[in-house]
Coordinates of C-alpha atoms in Angstrom, one line a residue:
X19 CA 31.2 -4.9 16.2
X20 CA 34.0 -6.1 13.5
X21 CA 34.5 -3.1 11.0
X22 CA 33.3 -5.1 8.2
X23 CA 29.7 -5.4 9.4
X24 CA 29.3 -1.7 10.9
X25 CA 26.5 0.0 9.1
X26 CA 28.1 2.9 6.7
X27 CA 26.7 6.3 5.7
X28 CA 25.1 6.6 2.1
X29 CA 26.7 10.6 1.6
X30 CA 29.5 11.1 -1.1
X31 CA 32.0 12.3 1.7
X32 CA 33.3 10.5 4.5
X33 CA 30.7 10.4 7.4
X34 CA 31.0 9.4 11.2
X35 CA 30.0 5.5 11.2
X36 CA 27.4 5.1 13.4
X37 CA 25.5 2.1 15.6
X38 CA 21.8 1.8 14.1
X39 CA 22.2 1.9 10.0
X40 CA 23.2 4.3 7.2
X41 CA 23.2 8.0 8.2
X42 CA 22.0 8.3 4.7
X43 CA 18.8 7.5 1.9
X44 CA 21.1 4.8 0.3
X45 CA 23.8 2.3 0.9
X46 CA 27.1 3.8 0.9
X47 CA 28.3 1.8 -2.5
X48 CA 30.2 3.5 -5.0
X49 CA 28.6 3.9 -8.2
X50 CA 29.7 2.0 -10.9
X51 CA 28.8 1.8 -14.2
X52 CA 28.3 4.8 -16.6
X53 CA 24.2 4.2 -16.8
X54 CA 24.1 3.8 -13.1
X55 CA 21.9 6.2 -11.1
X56 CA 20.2 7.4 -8.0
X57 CA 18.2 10.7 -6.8
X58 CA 16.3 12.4 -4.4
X59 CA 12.8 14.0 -5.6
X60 CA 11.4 16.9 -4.2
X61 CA 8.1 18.7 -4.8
X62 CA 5.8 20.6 -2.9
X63 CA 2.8 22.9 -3.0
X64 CA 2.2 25.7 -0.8
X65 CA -1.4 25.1 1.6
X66 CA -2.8 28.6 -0.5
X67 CA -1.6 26.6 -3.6
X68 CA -0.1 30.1 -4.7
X69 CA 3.7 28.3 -4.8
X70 CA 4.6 25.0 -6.2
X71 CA 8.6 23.5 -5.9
X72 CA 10.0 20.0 -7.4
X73 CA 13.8 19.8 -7.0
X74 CA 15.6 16.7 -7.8
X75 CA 19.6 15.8 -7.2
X76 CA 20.7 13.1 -9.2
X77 CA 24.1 10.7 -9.1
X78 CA 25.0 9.2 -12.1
X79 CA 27.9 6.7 -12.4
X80 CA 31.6 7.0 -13.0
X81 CA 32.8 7.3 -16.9
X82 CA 34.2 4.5 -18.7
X83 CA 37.9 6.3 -18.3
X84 CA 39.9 4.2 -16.2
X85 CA 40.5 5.2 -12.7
X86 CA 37.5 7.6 -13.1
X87 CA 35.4 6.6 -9.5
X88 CA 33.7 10.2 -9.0
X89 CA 29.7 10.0 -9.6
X90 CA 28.5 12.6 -12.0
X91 CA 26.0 14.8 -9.5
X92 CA 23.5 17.5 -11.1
X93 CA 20.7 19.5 -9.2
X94 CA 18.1 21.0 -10.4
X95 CA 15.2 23.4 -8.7
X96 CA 11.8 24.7 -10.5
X97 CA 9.1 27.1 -8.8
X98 CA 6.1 28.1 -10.0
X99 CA 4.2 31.1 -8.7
X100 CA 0.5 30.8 -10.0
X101 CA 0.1 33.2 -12.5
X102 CA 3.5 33.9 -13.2
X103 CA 4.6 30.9 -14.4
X104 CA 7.9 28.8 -13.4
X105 CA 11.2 30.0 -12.8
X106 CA 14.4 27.2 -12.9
X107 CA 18.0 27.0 -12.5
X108 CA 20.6 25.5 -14.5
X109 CA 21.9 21.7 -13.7
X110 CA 24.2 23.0 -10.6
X111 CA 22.0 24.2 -8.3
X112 CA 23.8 24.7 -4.6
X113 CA 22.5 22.3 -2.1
X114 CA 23.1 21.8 1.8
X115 CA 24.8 18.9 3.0
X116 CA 23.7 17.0 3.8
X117 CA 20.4 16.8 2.0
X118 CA 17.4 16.3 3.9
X119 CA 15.7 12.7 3.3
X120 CA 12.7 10.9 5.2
X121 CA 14.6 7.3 4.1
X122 CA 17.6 8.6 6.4
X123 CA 18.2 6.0 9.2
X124 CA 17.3 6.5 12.0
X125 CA 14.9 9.3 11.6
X126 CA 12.1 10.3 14.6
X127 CA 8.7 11.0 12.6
X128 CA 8.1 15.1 12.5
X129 CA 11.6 15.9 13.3
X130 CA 12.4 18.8 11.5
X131 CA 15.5 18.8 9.4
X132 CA 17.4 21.6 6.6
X133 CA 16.8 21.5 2.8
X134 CA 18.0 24.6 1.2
X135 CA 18.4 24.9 -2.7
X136 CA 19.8 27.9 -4.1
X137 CA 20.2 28.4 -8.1
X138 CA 23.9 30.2 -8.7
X139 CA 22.4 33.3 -10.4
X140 CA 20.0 33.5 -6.5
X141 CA 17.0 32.6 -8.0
X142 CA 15.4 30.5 -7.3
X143 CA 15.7 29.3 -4.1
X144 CA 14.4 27.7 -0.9
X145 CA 15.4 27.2 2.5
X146 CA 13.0 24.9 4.5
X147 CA 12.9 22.8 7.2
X148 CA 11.3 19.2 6.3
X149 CA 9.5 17.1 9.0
X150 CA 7.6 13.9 7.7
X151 CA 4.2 13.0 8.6
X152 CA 3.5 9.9 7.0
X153 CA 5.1 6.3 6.5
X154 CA 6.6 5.6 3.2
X155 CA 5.5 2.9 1.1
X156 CA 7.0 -0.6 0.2
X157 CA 10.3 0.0 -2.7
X158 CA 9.2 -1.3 -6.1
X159 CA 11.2 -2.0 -9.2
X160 CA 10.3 -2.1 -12.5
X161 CA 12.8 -4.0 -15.3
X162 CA 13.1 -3.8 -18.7
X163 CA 15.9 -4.6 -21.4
X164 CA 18.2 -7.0 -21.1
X165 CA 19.6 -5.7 -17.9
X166 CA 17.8 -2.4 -16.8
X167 CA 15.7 -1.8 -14.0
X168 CA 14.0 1.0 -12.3
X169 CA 13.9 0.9 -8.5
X170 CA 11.9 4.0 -6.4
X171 CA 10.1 4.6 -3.1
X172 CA 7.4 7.2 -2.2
X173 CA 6.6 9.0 0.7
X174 CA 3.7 11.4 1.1
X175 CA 2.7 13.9 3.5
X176 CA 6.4 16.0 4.0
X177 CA 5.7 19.3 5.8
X178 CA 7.6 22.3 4.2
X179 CA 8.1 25.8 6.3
X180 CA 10.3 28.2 5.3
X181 CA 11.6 30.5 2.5
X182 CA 10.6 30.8 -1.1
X183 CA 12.4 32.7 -3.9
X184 CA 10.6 33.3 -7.3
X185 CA 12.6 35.3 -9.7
X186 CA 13.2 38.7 -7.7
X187 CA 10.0 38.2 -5.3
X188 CA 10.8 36.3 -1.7
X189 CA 8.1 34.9 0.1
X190 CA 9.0 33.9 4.0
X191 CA 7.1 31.3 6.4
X192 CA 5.4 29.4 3.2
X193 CA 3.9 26.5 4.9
X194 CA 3.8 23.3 1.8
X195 CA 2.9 19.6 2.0
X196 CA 3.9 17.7 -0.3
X197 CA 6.3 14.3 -1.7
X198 CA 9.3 12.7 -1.7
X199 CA 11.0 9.9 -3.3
X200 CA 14.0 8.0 -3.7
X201 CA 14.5 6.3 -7.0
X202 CA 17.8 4.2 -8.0
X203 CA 19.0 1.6 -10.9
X204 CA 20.3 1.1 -14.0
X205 CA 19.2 2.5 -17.1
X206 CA 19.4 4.3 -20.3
X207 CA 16.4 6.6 -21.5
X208 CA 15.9 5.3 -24.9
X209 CA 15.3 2.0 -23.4
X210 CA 13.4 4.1 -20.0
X211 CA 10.3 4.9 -22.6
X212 CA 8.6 7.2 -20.8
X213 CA 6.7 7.4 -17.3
X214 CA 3.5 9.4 -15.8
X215 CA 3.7 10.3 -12.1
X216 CA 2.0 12.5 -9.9
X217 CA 0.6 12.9 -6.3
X218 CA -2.3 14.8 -4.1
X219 CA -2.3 15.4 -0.5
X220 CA -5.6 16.5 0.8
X221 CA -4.9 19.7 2.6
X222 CA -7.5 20.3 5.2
X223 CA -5.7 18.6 8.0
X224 CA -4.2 19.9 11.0
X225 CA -1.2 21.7 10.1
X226 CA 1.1 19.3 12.1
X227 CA -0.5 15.8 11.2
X228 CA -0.3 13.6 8.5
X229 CA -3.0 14.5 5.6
X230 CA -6.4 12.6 6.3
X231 CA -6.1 11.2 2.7
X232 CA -3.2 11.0 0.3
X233 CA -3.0 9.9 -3.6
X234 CA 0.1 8.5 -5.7
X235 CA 0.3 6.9 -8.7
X236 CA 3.3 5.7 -10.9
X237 CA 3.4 4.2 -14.5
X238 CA 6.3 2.9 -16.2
X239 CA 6.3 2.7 -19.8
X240 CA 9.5 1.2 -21.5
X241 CA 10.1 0.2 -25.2
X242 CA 10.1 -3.2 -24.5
X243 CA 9.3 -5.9 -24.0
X244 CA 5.5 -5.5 -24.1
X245 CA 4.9 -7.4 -20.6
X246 CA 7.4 -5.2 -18.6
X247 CA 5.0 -2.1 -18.4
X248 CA 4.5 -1.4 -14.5
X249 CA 2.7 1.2 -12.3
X250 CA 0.2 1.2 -9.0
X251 CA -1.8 3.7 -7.1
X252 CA -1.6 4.1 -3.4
X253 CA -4.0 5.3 -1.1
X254 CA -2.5 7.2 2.3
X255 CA -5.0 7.5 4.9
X256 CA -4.0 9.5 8.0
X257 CA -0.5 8.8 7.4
X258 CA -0.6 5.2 6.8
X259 CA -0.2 3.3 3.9
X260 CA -4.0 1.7 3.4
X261 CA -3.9 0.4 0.2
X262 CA -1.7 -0.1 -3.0
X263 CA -3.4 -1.3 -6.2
X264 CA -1.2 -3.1 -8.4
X265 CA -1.0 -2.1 -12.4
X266 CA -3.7 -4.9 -13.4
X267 CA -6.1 -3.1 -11.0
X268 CA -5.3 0.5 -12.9
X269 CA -7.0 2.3 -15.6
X270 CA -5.4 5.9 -17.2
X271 CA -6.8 7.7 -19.5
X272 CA -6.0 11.5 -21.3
X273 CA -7.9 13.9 -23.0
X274 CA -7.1 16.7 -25.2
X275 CA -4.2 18.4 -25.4
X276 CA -2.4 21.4 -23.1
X277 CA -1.7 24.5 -25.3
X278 CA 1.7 25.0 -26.1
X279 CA 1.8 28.8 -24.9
X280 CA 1.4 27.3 -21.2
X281 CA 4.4 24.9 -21.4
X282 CA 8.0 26.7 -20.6
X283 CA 11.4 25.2 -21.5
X284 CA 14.1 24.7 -18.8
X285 CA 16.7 25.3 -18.3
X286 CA 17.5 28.4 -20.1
X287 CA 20.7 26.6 -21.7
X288 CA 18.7 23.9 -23.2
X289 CA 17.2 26.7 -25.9
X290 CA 20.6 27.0 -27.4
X291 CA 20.4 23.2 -28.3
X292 CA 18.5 21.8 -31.4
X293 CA 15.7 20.7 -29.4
X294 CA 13.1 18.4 -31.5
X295 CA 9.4 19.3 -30.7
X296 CA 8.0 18.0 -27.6
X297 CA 5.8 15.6 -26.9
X298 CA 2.0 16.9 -26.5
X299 CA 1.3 17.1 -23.1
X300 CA -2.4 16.1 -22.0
X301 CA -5.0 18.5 -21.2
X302 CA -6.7 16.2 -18.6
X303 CA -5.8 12.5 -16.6
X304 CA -8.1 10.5 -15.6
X305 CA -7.0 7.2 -13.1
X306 CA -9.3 4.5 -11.7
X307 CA -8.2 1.8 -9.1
X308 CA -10.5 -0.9 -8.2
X309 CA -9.6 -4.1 -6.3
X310 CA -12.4 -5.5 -4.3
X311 CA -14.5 -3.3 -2.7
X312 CA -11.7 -0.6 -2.3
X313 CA -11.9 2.0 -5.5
X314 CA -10.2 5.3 -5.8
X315 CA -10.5 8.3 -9.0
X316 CA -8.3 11.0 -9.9
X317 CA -9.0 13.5 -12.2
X318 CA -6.5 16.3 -12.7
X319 CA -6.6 18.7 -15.2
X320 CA -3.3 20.4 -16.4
X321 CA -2.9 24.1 -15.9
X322 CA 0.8 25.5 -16.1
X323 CA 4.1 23.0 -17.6
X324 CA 7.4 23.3 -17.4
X325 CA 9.7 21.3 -19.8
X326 CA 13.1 20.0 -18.8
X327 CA 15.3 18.8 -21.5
X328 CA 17.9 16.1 -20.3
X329 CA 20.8 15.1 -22.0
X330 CA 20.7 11.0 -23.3
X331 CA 24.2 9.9 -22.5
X332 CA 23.4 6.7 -25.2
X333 CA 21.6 8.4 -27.9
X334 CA 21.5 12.0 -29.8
X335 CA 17.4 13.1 -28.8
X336 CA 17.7 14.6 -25.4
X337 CA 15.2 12.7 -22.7
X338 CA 12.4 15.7 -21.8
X339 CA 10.5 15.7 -18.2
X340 CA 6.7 17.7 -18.2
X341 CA 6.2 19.2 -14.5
X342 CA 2.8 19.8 -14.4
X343 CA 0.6 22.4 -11.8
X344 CA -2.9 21.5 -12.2
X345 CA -6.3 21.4 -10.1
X346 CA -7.4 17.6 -9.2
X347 CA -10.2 15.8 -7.8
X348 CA -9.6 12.8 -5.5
X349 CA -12.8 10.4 -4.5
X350 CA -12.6 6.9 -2.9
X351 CA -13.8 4.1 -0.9
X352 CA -11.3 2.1 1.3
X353 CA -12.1 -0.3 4.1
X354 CA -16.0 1.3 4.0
X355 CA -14.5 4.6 4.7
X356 CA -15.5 7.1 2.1
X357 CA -13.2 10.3 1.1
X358 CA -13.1 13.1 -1.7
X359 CA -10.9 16.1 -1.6
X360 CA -10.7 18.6 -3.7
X361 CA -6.8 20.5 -4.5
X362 CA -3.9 21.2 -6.6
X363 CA -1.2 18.3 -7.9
X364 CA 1.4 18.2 -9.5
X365 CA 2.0 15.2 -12.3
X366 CA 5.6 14.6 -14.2
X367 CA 5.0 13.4 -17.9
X368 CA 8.4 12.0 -18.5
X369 CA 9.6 10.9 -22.7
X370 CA 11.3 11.5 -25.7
X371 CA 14.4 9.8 -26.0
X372 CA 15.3 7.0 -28.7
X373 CA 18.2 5.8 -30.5
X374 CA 19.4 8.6 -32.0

């Protein structure tokens, strides 16, 4: 095979090249514009829903000093013991390398693979072993601005075993299900807006098969122009992919408001910046999907939030994330086949930013 057509690995540091595609979740293409950016999203909830975990490890492009080609990376992990509240390192969390992704190719369905995150003060931390159950679903993109866009995919159903660290407590063989995502583009928060995500897996399957029903939804909500807005819902049955309503199919709708006494701010460092107030934070979501004969509903009431303040690299307001622990209600109909599940979720409320 000539070199210039050999399939390269998507890792920062040199890998082996090898015969049937990237080793890695994305193309191995240097980064390069200052806005530019890709991560890997993690989050899990423990079967006893007693220990909840979303991680995320984020490139962000070169600077606009000449010759500067190395991506920006920060890492960040958040666990949340019910009860107790979350716990959350700073932006430099230690991962392994390299990082465990469903979208590696190739990749064997329920082969086990290493994810360990470990804050730098030892807490938190995990160390799991990943395996996917389900099939991800199609990549979708969502543009606004002149020349920003949004690009992620979801996968549902990720067994998690291993080792969970919550502030001095360590709890071994946790067995989680639970999401992840990759997300890439181009993009500056101001002109981001804001998005609502969450997922539910229902959790009464057999421990090593997909979940027998499986819930996303995504919504997008930039500045502008008006007829950019974009979001879906997308029904997982048994590990497949059954149905995916598109935005004009999609109700959502909020109520009340979470009390501010149940909403942490993360990480630590960001309380020594001149924060503005957050955003309220809804007491209870409400979704409704409808196309055809196919419906689905999601009600999810929020319980325990933990607010991550991000730096804006284009404007003074930092850009602020809502992870969100909550119990939630699934129902639906698809293809005549009715379901309804009852569990815990977790939902990201994501906004703040403007031009400073």
């Amino acid at each position: 095979m000539p070199a210039n057509l050999r399939p390269r690995s998507a890792s920062c540091t040199e890998q082996p090249v090898i015969a049937l595609g990237p080793e890695g979740p994305f193309p191995r293409v240097r980064l390069r514009r200052v806005l530019e950016r890709r991560w890997l999203h993690y989050a899990f909830l423990s079967r006893d829903h007693e220990l909840g975990m979303v991680a995320n490890v984020a490139w962000l492009g070169p600077g606009l000093e000449a010759g500067d080609a190395a991506p920006r990376c920060t890492s960040i992990l958040l666990v949340h013991k019910r009860g107790e509240g979350w716990c959350a390192s700073q932006f430099n969390t230690i991962t392994s390398t390299p990082l465990w992704s469903a979208f590696q190719q190739p990749h064997a369905p329920r082969m086990p693979g290493p994810l360990a995150l470990t804050s730098t003060s030892a807490s938190p931390a995990v160390d799991l072993q990943l395996a996917r159950s389900s099939r991800p679903c199609t990549s979708q993109c969502a543009w606004f601005a002149p020349d920003q866009h949004l690009r992620w995919q979801s996968e549902t159903g990720v067994i998690a075993r291993g080792r969970w660290t919550f502030k001095d407590q360590t709890f071994a063989d946790v067995e989680a299900i639970g999401y992840h995502e990759r997300v890439r583009g181009y993009w500056g928060w101001p002109e981001l807006g804001g998005w609502v995500f969450g997922f539910a897996n229902d959790p009464s399957g057999a421990r090593d098969q997909p979940p027998p029903a499986a819930f996303v939804f995504t919504l997008i909500q930039p500045r502008g122009p008006g007829d950019t807005a974009a979001g879906s819902v997308m029904v997982w049955r048994n590990g497949r992919l059954r149905r995916h309503f598109p935005r004009r199919c999609v109700t959502f709708a909020v109520r009340g408001q979470l009390q501010r006494d149940k909403v942490q701010q993360v990480p630590a460092l960001s309380k020594l910046f001149g924060v503005p107030p957050m955003e309220p934070i809804p007491q209870q979501l409400m979704i409704s999907a409808r196309m055809g004969d196919d419906w689905v509903t999601y009600d999810y009431h929020c319980d325990a939030a933990a607010r991550v303040v991000i730096p804006s690299e284009t404007s003074l307001r930092p850009f602020s994330v809502h992870e969100v622990i909550g119990p939630v209600h699934v129902e639906g109909c698809i293809s005549g086949e009715h379901f309804a599940f009852d569990t815990y979720g977790i939902v990201e409320f994501a906004g703040g930013a403007d031009d400073g």
